[in-house]
Amino acid sequence: MQFRPSIIFCSLFSLLLWGACASTDAAENIGILGSKPNWDVLEHYQRTITHDEFAHLINDVYCTHGVPDALIKIDNDSAQIVTNRESKSTFTLRFAPDETSQMRVPRLWRPAKTLPPAKPDKPLAGLRIALDPGHLGGRWAKMEERWFQVGNTKPVTEGDLTLRVSRLLATRLRRLGATVLFVRNSTQPITSKRPRDFVDLARKILIKNGVPRPRDEVLNPMDPAKEGTVGWQSEMLFYRYSEIRRRAVLVNTKLRPDLVLCLHFNAEGWGEPSNPTLIDNNHFHLLVNGSYLQDELDLDDERFEMIRRLLSRAYDEELPIADTVATSMAKATGLPAYQYPTTLTTTKVGSSGYVYARNLLATRIYRCPVVYCEPYVMNSKDGFARIEAGDYEGIQEINGVQRRSIFREYADSVGDGLKEYYSSARGRGD
């Protein structure tokens, strides 16, 4: 969800500044709550990619804002990748001479083309699809700033909306033959940590970034200085970093899906949550991993995670899925594509016009293809009216237009896109 960018970007900047000192070893440059990367894992990818394919993925997908020569150097036969920015140690990735001599790519997920043909009525048979309803619901929504209320109407809480969509989508995907797994299936966090567990780290971050005596608590939710408080920073460490990293552990070690669908709703700035601004704009877009920034690549763990993701060829699977799902959603919703106000963090990819590459934590550390959906603007006049109408069968008139339930439209359009993609990519059985 694109929400209150001035606050979020400033806070992320503060946290990124801490990245070089967040680990126990000051010589390591590790992201927030990250862990030391095991570069030896990449030995399994030796000679699994050609020079040309590696260069294409680096230049056109992952490092679209420029390749840092001091960190990644591409020669004819190999690439030298810095493993520790301080010591300048490197890992050498050897390329396959040509496509015919490429070694098998090791991965736990299965590309569609490797699956047997499926029957027309079960195009998702054999697939393991994990649904990741974005954010948290219930009492956590206000903490995450994914909550607003117009008058006496029912509050809009993104985490509850995404959970409702995921349950509808699960039913649809199971009918198409998929094994459906939930990354989150309640309003509760996955992580066992809570904001109080990050108080000391939050204080250190603030002191490191020029707040010598940070206040403990947020006194006014609308106070722009709140991000300089220990309470606000510790909350963000909890719900943005600890929660997503814990979801990644679940995805990577237990669920092991062939695809993760991150389900979100979008929004634009709504001001005071108890007296929000409703706007005319309504749009959608989808995200896949890529478009890393220089500050992100400076962190040893993010650089490692990018290279591992590149070598797994997740992009080759997630981009055509995202394009196909986007086309299906555009047909169902009639919404235009969101246009990012800046190209500093994203790169438009694919052919649909709706898909961007961006380096989000979930799209980077889930070790399989990830499609990140951002449809509807919750505080648009149309989106809000449809959310308030709730879930229902059939058609209702909303703002003078006959509309389906926004939740069923969302779920069915994603399901239709997956049905189309896998039917085509797998071929048809008897």
Short mmCIF file of C-alpha atoms in Angstrom, two decimals:
data_model
loop_
_atom_site.label_atom_id
_atom_site.label_comp_id
_atom_site.label_asym_id
_atom_site.label_seq_id
_atom_site.Cartn_x
_atom_site.Cartn_y
_atom_site.Cartn_z
CA MET A 1 0.00 0.00 0.00
CA GLN A 2 1.39 3.40 -0.96
CA PHE A 3 0.63 5.36 2.22
CA ARG A 4 1.91 8.63 3.63
CA PRO A 5 5.22 8.50 1.74
CA SER A 6 6.90 11.40 3.52
CA ILE A 7 6.67 9.62 6.88
CA ILE A 8 7.49 6.15 5.61
CA PHE A 9 10.42 7.12 3.40
CA CYS A 10 11.99 9.26 6.11
CA SER A 11 11.73 6.44 8.60
CA LEU A 12 13.12 3.89 6.19
CA PHE A 13 16.03 6.20 5.55
CA SER A 14 16.74 6.39 9.25
CA LEU A 15 16.65 2.62 9.55
CA LEU A 16 18.86 2.09 6.53
CA LEU A 17 21.48 4.36 8.04
CA TRP A 18 21.55 1.98 10.98
CA GLY A 19 22.10 -1.05 8.72
CA ALA A 20 25.90 -0.82 8.77
CA CYS A 21 25.93 -1.19 12.56
CA ALA A 22 22.92 -3.40 13.21
CA SER A 23 24.81 -6.67 13.53
CA THR A 24 26.97 -7.81 16.42
CA ASP A 25 30.08 -7.50 14.23
CA ALA A 26 30.70 -3.90 13.23
CA ALA A 27 32.62 -5.09 10.16
CA GLU A 28 29.40 -6.50 8.69
CA ASN A 29 26.85 -4.42 6.82
CA ILE A 30 23.57 -6.11 7.61
CA GLY A 31 20.02 -4.81 7.14
CA ILE A 32 17.52 -4.30 9.92
CA LEU A 33 16.99 -7.56 11.84
CA GLY A 34 18.86 -9.35 9.07
CA SER A 35 21.42 -12.12 9.46
CA LYS A 36 24.89 -12.76 8.13
CA PRO A 37 24.61 -14.21 4.61
CA ASN A 38 26.03 -17.63 3.82
CA TRP A 39 27.75 -16.96 0.51
CA ASP A 40 28.79 -20.62 0.23
CA VAL A 41 25.18 -21.36 -0.79
CA LEU A 42 25.92 -19.75 -4.14
CA GLU A 43 28.44 -22.49 -4.96
CA HIS A 44 25.41 -24.57 -5.95
CA TYR A 45 24.72 -22.06 -8.75
CA GLN A 46 28.09 -22.32 -10.46
CA ARG A 47 27.72 -22.56 -14.26
CA THR A 48 23.93 -22.41 -14.06
CA ILE A 49 23.72 -19.13 -15.98
CA THR A 50 25.40 -17.62 -19.02
CA HIS A 51 27.15 -14.27 -19.11
CA ASP A 52 24.46 -12.74 -21.31
CA GLU A 53 21.55 -13.83 -19.13
CA PHE A 54 23.28 -12.70 -15.94
CA ALA A 55 24.10 -9.30 -17.47
CA HIS A 56 20.52 -8.91 -18.72
CA LEU A 57 19.01 -9.64 -15.32
CA ILE A 58 21.47 -7.33 -13.56
CA ASN A 59 21.04 -4.41 -15.98
CA ASP A 60 17.36 -4.70 -16.89
CA VAL A 61 15.74 -6.06 -13.71
CA TYR A 62 17.76 -5.89 -10.50
CA CYS A 63 20.20 -2.98 -10.92
CA THR A 64 18.18 -0.71 -13.21
CA HIS A 65 19.50 2.38 -11.39
CA GLY A 66 23.08 1.40 -12.16
CA VAL A 67 25.45 -1.47 -11.42
CA PRO A 68 27.84 -0.65 -8.56
CA ASP A 69 31.21 -1.58 -10.09
CA ALA A 70 32.84 -1.63 -6.68
CA LEU A 71 30.44 -4.39 -5.59
CA ILE A 72 29.64 -6.40 -8.73
CA LYS A 73 32.11 -6.78 -11.60
CA ILE A 74 31.06 -8.79 -14.66
CA ASP A 75 33.76 -10.33 -16.86
CA ASN A 76 33.39 -12.59 -19.86
CA ASP A 77 33.63 -15.84 -17.90
CA SER A 78 32.59 -14.87 -14.39
CA ALA A 79 31.27 -12.24 -12.02
CA GLN A 80 33.08 -11.07 -8.91
CA ILE A 81 30.66 -10.10 -6.15
CA VAL A 82 31.83 -8.41 -2.95
CA THR A 83 30.71 -10.46 0.04
CA ASN A 84 31.82 -8.05 2.76
CA ARG A 85 31.99 -4.36 1.95
CA GLU A 86 34.53 -3.61 4.68
CA SER A 87 37.01 -6.43 4.03
CA LYS A 88 36.44 -6.35 0.24
CA SER A 89 36.28 -10.16 0.15
CA THR A 90 34.64 -11.53 -2.99
CA PHE A 91 32.71 -14.49 -4.35
CA THR A 92 33.41 -15.63 -7.92
CA LEU A 93 30.40 -16.86 -9.89
CA ARG A 94 31.48 -18.82 -12.95
CA PHE A 95 29.24 -18.60 -16.01
CA ALA A 96 28.17 -21.46 -18.27
CA PRO A 97 29.83 -21.14 -21.69
CA ASP A 98 26.46 -21.40 -23.44
CA GLU A 99 22.83 -22.38 -22.81
CA THR A 100 23.33 -26.03 -23.75
CA SER A 101 26.03 -26.49 -21.12
CA GLN A 102 24.18 -24.83 -18.24
CA MET A 103 23.97 -26.85 -15.04
CA ARG A 104 20.56 -27.44 -13.43
CA VAL A 105 19.29 -24.54 -11.34
CA PRO A 106 18.77 -25.70 -7.71
CA ARG A 107 15.47 -24.56 -6.21
CA LEU A 108 12.66 -25.80 -3.98
CA TRP A 109 9.84 -24.37 -6.12
CA ARG A 110 8.74 -25.65 -9.52
CA PRO A 111 8.36 -23.56 -12.67
CA ALA A 112 5.14 -24.16 -14.60
CA LYS A 113 6.99 -25.60 -17.58
CA THR A 114 8.38 -28.43 -15.43
CA LEU A 115 4.93 -29.55 -14.28
CA PRO A 116 2.98 -32.22 -16.16
CA PRO A 117 0.09 -31.09 -18.36
CA ALA A 118 -3.07 -30.42 -16.39
CA LYS A 119 -6.68 -31.21 -17.19
CA PRO A 120 -8.70 -28.20 -18.41
CA ASP A 121 -10.80 -28.06 -15.25
CA LYS A 122 -7.77 -28.42 -12.92
CA PRO A 123 -5.01 -26.21 -14.39
CA LEU A 124 -3.49 -25.65 -10.92
CA ALA A 125 -3.33 -29.33 -9.96
CA GLY A 126 -0.09 -30.15 -8.17
CA LEU A 127 0.76 -26.49 -7.45
CA ARG A 128 1.48 -25.21 -3.96
CA ILE A 129 0.29 -21.60 -3.70
CA ALA A 130 0.81 -19.58 -0.51
CA LEU A 131 -1.49 -16.64 0.22
CA ASP A 132 0.04 -13.81 2.21
CA PRO A 133 -2.68 -11.34 3.32
CA GLY A 134 -0.84 -8.07 3.79
CA HIS A 135 -0.46 -6.38 7.17
CA LEU A 136 -2.28 -7.26 10.40
CA GLY A 137 -5.93 -6.95 11.31
CA GLY A 138 -7.98 -6.25 14.40
CA ARG A 139 -6.37 -4.21 17.12
CA TRP A 140 -3.05 -4.02 15.26
CA ALA A 141 -4.43 -1.96 12.35
CA LYS A 142 -4.11 1.40 14.08
CA MET A 143 -0.51 0.71 15.05
CA GLU A 144 0.32 -0.05 11.43
CA GLU A 145 -1.53 3.09 10.25
CA ARG A 146 -3.72 0.90 8.04
CA TRP A 147 -6.93 2.19 9.64
CA PHE A 148 -9.38 4.99 8.96
CA GLN A 149 -13.02 5.70 9.71
CA VAL A 150 -15.56 8.03 8.09
CA GLY A 151 -18.08 9.25 10.66
CA ASN A 152 -19.92 6.36 12.25
CA THR A 153 -19.23 3.92 9.42
CA LYS A 154 -17.33 0.68 9.93
CA PRO A 155 -13.55 1.35 10.14
CA VAL A 156 -11.48 0.38 7.10
CA THR A 157 -8.61 -1.89 8.16
CA GLU A 158 -6.41 -3.22 5.38
CA GLY A 159 -5.27 -6.34 7.23
CA ASP A 160 -8.86 -7.51 7.67
CA LEU A 161 -9.75 -6.75 4.05
CA THR A 162 -6.82 -8.75 2.69
CA LEU A 163 -7.67 -11.69 4.94
CA ARG A 164 -11.22 -11.73 3.59
CA VAL A 165 -9.95 -11.71 0.01
CA SER A 166 -7.45 -14.48 0.72
CA ARG A 167 -10.15 -16.80 2.06
CA LEU A 168 -12.33 -16.25 -1.00
CA LEU A 169 -9.34 -16.75 -3.28
CA ALA A 170 -8.35 -19.95 -1.45
CA THR A 171 -11.71 -21.49 -2.26
CA ARG A 172 -11.36 -20.58 -5.93
CA LEU A 173 -7.79 -21.89 -6.20
CA ARG A 174 -8.68 -25.20 -4.55
CA ARG A 175 -11.45 -25.71 -7.08
CA LEU A 176 -8.81 -25.24 -9.79
CA GLY A 177 -6.71 -28.00 -8.18
CA ALA A 178 -4.13 -26.05 -6.16
CA THR A 179 -2.89 -26.87 -2.70
CA VAL A 180 -3.46 -23.58 -0.85
CA LEU A 181 -1.32 -22.53 2.10
CA PHE A 182 -1.79 -19.50 4.34
CA VAL A 183 1.11 -17.36 5.49
CA ARG A 184 -1.39 -15.57 7.77
CA ASN A 185 -4.91 -16.83 8.47
CA SER A 186 -5.89 -14.70 11.47
CA THR A 187 -5.60 -11.11 12.63
CA GLN A 188 -2.65 -12.03 14.84
CA PRO A 189 1.06 -11.52 14.03
CA ILE A 190 3.17 -14.47 12.96
CA THR A 191 6.19 -13.22 14.91
CA SER A 192 6.33 -13.94 18.63
CA LYS A 193 8.08 -10.60 19.18
CA ARG A 194 6.29 -7.44 20.27
CA PRO A 195 7.24 -3.74 20.16
CA ARG A 196 8.64 -3.88 23.70
CA ASP A 197 11.27 -6.33 22.46
CA PHE A 198 12.74 -3.64 20.20
CA VAL A 199 12.89 -0.70 22.60
CA ASP A 200 16.67 -0.85 23.05
CA LEU A 201 17.32 -1.19 19.31
CA ALA A 202 14.89 1.64 18.54
CA ARG A 203 16.67 3.92 20.99
CA LYS A 204 20.05 3.08 19.46
CA ILE A 205 18.72 3.81 15.95
CA LEU A 206 17.43 7.21 17.00
CA ILE A 207 20.62 8.19 18.84
CA LYS A 208 22.69 7.01 15.87
CA ASN A 209 20.64 9.26 13.61
CA GLY A 210 20.89 12.46 15.59
CA VAL A 211 18.20 12.23 18.29
CA PRO A 212 20.34 12.28 21.47
CA ARG A 213 17.42 12.07 23.92
CA PRO A 214 14.50 10.41 22.14
CA ARG A 215 11.09 10.54 23.79
CA ASP A 216 9.67 7.23 24.88
CA GLU A 217 6.10 7.36 23.56
CA VAL A 218 4.02 8.84 20.76
CA LEU A 219 1.83 11.50 22.34
CA ASN A 220 -0.12 12.50 19.23
CA PRO A 221 -0.58 10.12 16.28
CA MET A 222 -0.61 13.09 13.86
CA ASP A 223 2.57 14.66 15.28
CA PRO A 224 5.19 14.62 12.49
CA ALA A 225 7.88 14.29 15.16
CA LYS A 226 6.47 10.96 16.32
CA GLU A 227 9.01 8.99 14.28
CA GLY A 228 11.63 10.43 16.59
CA THR A 229 10.13 8.53 19.51
CA VAL A 230 11.23 5.14 20.80
CA GLY A 231 7.65 3.91 20.86
CA TRP A 232 6.97 4.57 17.19
CA GLN A 233 10.30 3.16 16.00
CA SER A 234 9.93 0.01 18.11
CA GLU A 235 6.43 -0.53 16.70
CA MET A 236 7.75 -0.26 13.15
CA LEU A 237 10.56 -2.71 13.91
CA PHE A 238 7.88 -5.11 15.13
CA TYR A 239 5.30 -4.95 12.34
CA ARG A 240 7.44 -4.12 9.34
CA TYR A 241 10.64 -6.04 9.95
CA SER A 242 10.15 -8.75 12.57
CA GLU A 243 6.76 -9.76 11.20
CA ILE A 244 7.82 -10.02 7.56
CA ARG A 245 11.06 -11.80 8.37
CA ARG A 246 9.12 -14.33 10.44
CA ARG A 247 6.70 -14.87 7.58
CA ALA A 248 9.72 -15.55 5.36
CA VAL A 249 10.95 -18.26 7.74
CA LEU A 250 7.52 -19.90 7.50
CA VAL A 251 7.45 -19.64 3.70
CA ASN A 252 11.01 -20.83 3.16
CA THR A 253 11.28 -23.65 5.69
CA LYS A 254 7.76 -25.04 6.16
CA LEU A 255 5.33 -24.04 3.42
CA ARG A 256 7.80 -24.18 0.50
CA PRO A 257 5.30 -23.04 -2.14
CA ASP A 258 5.72 -22.70 -5.89
CA LEU A 259 4.26 -19.19 -5.73
CA VAL A 260 3.41 -16.61 -3.07
CA LEU A 261 0.62 -14.10 -3.66
CA CYS A 262 0.97 -11.03 -1.44
CA LEU A 263 -2.49 -9.50 -1.25
CA HIS A 264 -2.88 -5.81 -0.42
CA PHE A 265 -5.17 -2.86 -0.95
CA ASN A 266 -3.72 0.49 -1.98
CA ALA A 267 -4.36 3.98 -0.59
CA GLU A 268 -3.28 7.56 -0.99
CA GLY A 269 -2.73 10.05 1.82
CA TRP A 270 -5.91 10.36 3.86
CA GLY A 271 -4.81 12.82 6.56
CA GLU A 272 -6.52 12.45 9.93
CA PRO A 273 -7.61 8.77 10.26
CA SER A 274 -10.78 9.72 12.14
CA ASN A 275 -11.64 12.38 9.55
CA PRO A 276 -10.06 11.05 6.35
CA THR A 277 -9.98 12.61 2.93
CA LEU A 278 -11.80 10.64 0.25
CA ILE A 279 -10.43 11.19 -3.25
CA ASP A 280 -11.46 10.55 -6.85
CA ASN A 281 -8.33 8.59 -7.84
CA ASN A 282 -8.63 4.81 -8.08
CA HIS A 283 -6.07 2.53 -9.70
CA PHE A 284 -3.99 -0.61 -9.26
CA HIS A 285 -0.59 -2.14 -9.94
CA LEU A 286 1.41 -5.29 -9.23
CA LEU A 287 5.00 -5.67 -8.05
CA VAL A 288 7.81 -8.16 -8.55
CA ASN A 289 11.28 -8.00 -7.04
CA GLY A 290 13.94 -5.82 -8.65
CA SER A 291 15.05 -2.20 -9.09
CA TYR A 292 17.51 -2.20 -6.16
CA LEU A 293 18.93 1.11 -4.95
CA GLN A 294 22.60 1.77 -4.29
CA ASP A 295 22.00 2.09 -0.52
CA GLU A 296 20.28 -1.30 -0.55
CA LEU A 297 23.08 -2.99 -2.50
CA ASP A 298 25.61 -1.60 -0.04
CA LEU A 299 24.18 -3.96 2.58
CA ASP A 300 25.90 -7.35 2.39
CA ASP A 301 22.77 -9.38 3.11
CA GLU A 302 20.59 -7.55 0.57
CA ARG A 303 23.26 -7.95 -2.10
CA PHE A 304 23.43 -11.67 -1.32
CA GLU A 305 19.64 -12.05 -1.37
CA MET A 306 19.46 -10.26 -4.71
CA ILE A 307 22.08 -12.50 -6.31
CA ARG A 308 20.48 -15.67 -4.95
CA ARG A 309 17.09 -14.55 -6.24
CA LEU A 310 18.53 -13.68 -9.64
CA LEU A 311 20.21 -17.07 -9.95
CA SER A 312 17.02 -18.94 -8.99
CA ARG A 313 15.31 -17.33 -12.03
CA ALA A 314 12.26 -16.39 -9.95
CA TYR A 315 11.80 -13.39 -12.24
CA ASP A 316 11.30 -15.62 -15.28
CA GLU A 317 8.25 -17.09 -13.57
CA GLU A 318 6.83 -14.18 -11.59
CA LEU A 319 6.82 -11.61 -14.39
CA PRO A 320 4.60 -13.56 -16.83
CA ILE A 321 2.33 -14.54 -13.93
CA ALA A 322 2.10 -10.89 -12.84
CA ASP A 323 1.41 -9.71 -16.39
CA THR A 324 -1.33 -12.29 -16.90
CA VAL A 325 -2.95 -11.59 -13.53
CA ALA A 326 -2.74 -7.83 -14.17
CA THR A 327 -4.52 -8.20 -17.51
CA SER A 328 -7.25 -10.24 -15.82
CA MET A 329 -7.63 -7.70 -13.02
CA ALA A 330 -7.74 -4.78 -15.44
CA LYS A 331 -10.57 -6.45 -17.36
CA ALA A 332 -12.53 -7.17 -14.18
CA THR A 333 -12.01 -3.84 -12.40
CA GLY A 334 -11.74 -1.37 -15.26
CA LEU A 335 -9.09 0.48 -13.24
CA PRO A 336 -6.14 2.32 -14.81
CA ALA A 337 -2.54 1.52 -13.97
CA TYR A 338 -0.97 3.41 -11.10
CA GLN A 339 1.87 5.66 -12.20
CA TYR A 340 4.60 6.10 -9.61
CA PRO A 341 5.39 9.80 -9.14
CA THR A 342 9.10 9.01 -9.29
CA THR A 343 11.25 6.38 -10.99
CA LEU A 344 13.83 6.49 -8.20
CA THR A 345 12.56 3.32 -6.51
CA THR A 346 10.75 1.39 -9.26
CA THR A 347 11.11 0.24 -12.85
CA LYS A 348 8.15 -0.63 -15.05
CA VAL A 349 8.53 -4.16 -16.45
CA GLY A 350 6.53 -6.56 -18.58
CA SER A 351 3.98 -5.87 -21.28
CA SER A 352 0.73 -5.19 -19.41
CA GLY A 353 1.60 -1.69 -18.21
CA TYR A 354 0.58 -2.56 -14.64
CA VAL A 355 3.71 -4.30 -13.31
CA TYR A 356 6.69 -2.69 -11.59
CA ALA A 357 9.94 -4.08 -10.22
CA ARG A 358 10.67 -2.86 -6.70
CA ASN A 359 12.81 -4.14 -3.85
CA LEU A 360 10.37 -4.88 -1.05
CA LEU A 361 11.38 -7.10 1.87
CA ALA A 362 8.78 -9.81 1.18
CA THR A 363 9.47 -9.97 -2.56
CA ARG A 364 13.19 -10.29 -1.82
CA ILE A 365 13.41 -12.84 0.99
CA TYR A 366 10.62 -15.26 0.06
CA ARG A 367 12.63 -17.86 -1.87
CA CYS A 368 10.18 -18.49 -4.69
CA PRO A 369 8.28 -16.40 -7.25
CA VAL A 370 6.29 -13.64 -5.54
CA VAL A 371 3.51 -11.55 -7.08
CA TYR A 372 2.55 -8.55 -4.94
CA CYS A 373 -0.94 -7.19 -5.67
CA GLU A 374 -1.93 -3.57 -4.96
CA PRO A 375 -5.45 -3.04 -6.36
CA TYR A 376 -8.04 -0.41 -5.42
CA VAL A 377 -7.52 2.82 -3.49
CA MET A 378 -9.22 2.28 -0.13
CA ASN A 379 -9.84 5.98 0.43
CA SER A 380 -11.13 6.64 -3.07
CA LYS A 381 -14.82 7.48 -3.16
CA ASP A 382 -15.58 4.37 -5.21
CA GLY A 383 -13.26 2.05 -3.30
CA PHE A 384 -14.55 3.18 0.08
CA ALA A 385 -18.21 2.77 -0.95
CA ARG A 386 -17.54 -0.74 -2.22
CA ILE A 387 -15.65 -1.71 0.94
CA GLU A 388 -18.46 -0.38 3.13
CA ALA A 389 -20.97 -2.44 1.11
CA GLY A 390 -19.22 -5.57 2.39
CA ASP A 391 -19.24 -8.96 0.72
CA TYR A 392 -22.35 -10.13 -1.15
CA GLU A 393 -23.41 -12.42 -3.97
CA GLY A 394 -24.50 -11.09 -7.33
CA ILE A 395 -24.70 -7.39 -8.21
CA GLN A 396 -25.53 -4.26 -6.21
CA GLU A 397 -25.79 -0.63 -7.21
CA ILE A 398 -22.96 1.42 -5.72
CA ASN A 399 -22.60 5.09 -6.57
CA GLY A 400 -25.01 4.60 -9.46
CA VAL A 401 -23.11 1.64 -10.98
CA GLN A 402 -23.98 -2.06 -10.83
CA ARG A 403 -21.00 -3.68 -9.12
CA ARG A 404 -19.91 -7.05 -7.82
CA SER A 405 -18.56 -7.40 -4.30
CA ILE A 406 -15.10 -5.81 -4.32
CA PHE A 407 -13.74 -8.82 -2.44
CA ARG A 408 -15.09 -11.38 -4.94
CA GLU A 409 -14.01 -9.27 -7.88
CA TYR A 410 -10.48 -9.14 -6.45
CA ALA A 411 -10.31 -12.87 -5.67
CA ASP A 412 -11.89 -14.04 -8.93
CA SER A 413 -9.77 -11.79 -11.14
CA VAL A 414 -6.57 -13.13 -9.54
CA GLY A 415 -7.88 -16.69 -9.86
CA ASP A 416 -8.79 -16.14 -13.52
CA GLY A 417 -5.30 -14.83 -14.24
CA LEU A 418 -3.63 -17.83 -12.62
CA LYS A 419 -5.94 -20.19 -14.48
CA GLU A 420 -5.00 -18.59 -17.79
CA TYR A 421 -1.27 -18.54 -17.09
CA TYR A 422 -0.91 -22.12 -15.90
CA SER A 423 -3.27 -23.50 -18.54
CA SER A 424 -1.00 -22.01 -21.18
CA ALA A 425 2.37 -22.61 -19.53
CA ARG A 426 1.68 -26.26 -18.62
CA GLY A 427 -0.15 -27.31 -21.72
CA ARG A 428 -3.29 -29.38 -21.63
CA GLY A 429 -3.65 -32.99 -20.64
CA ASP A 430 -6.41 -35.42 -21.60
#
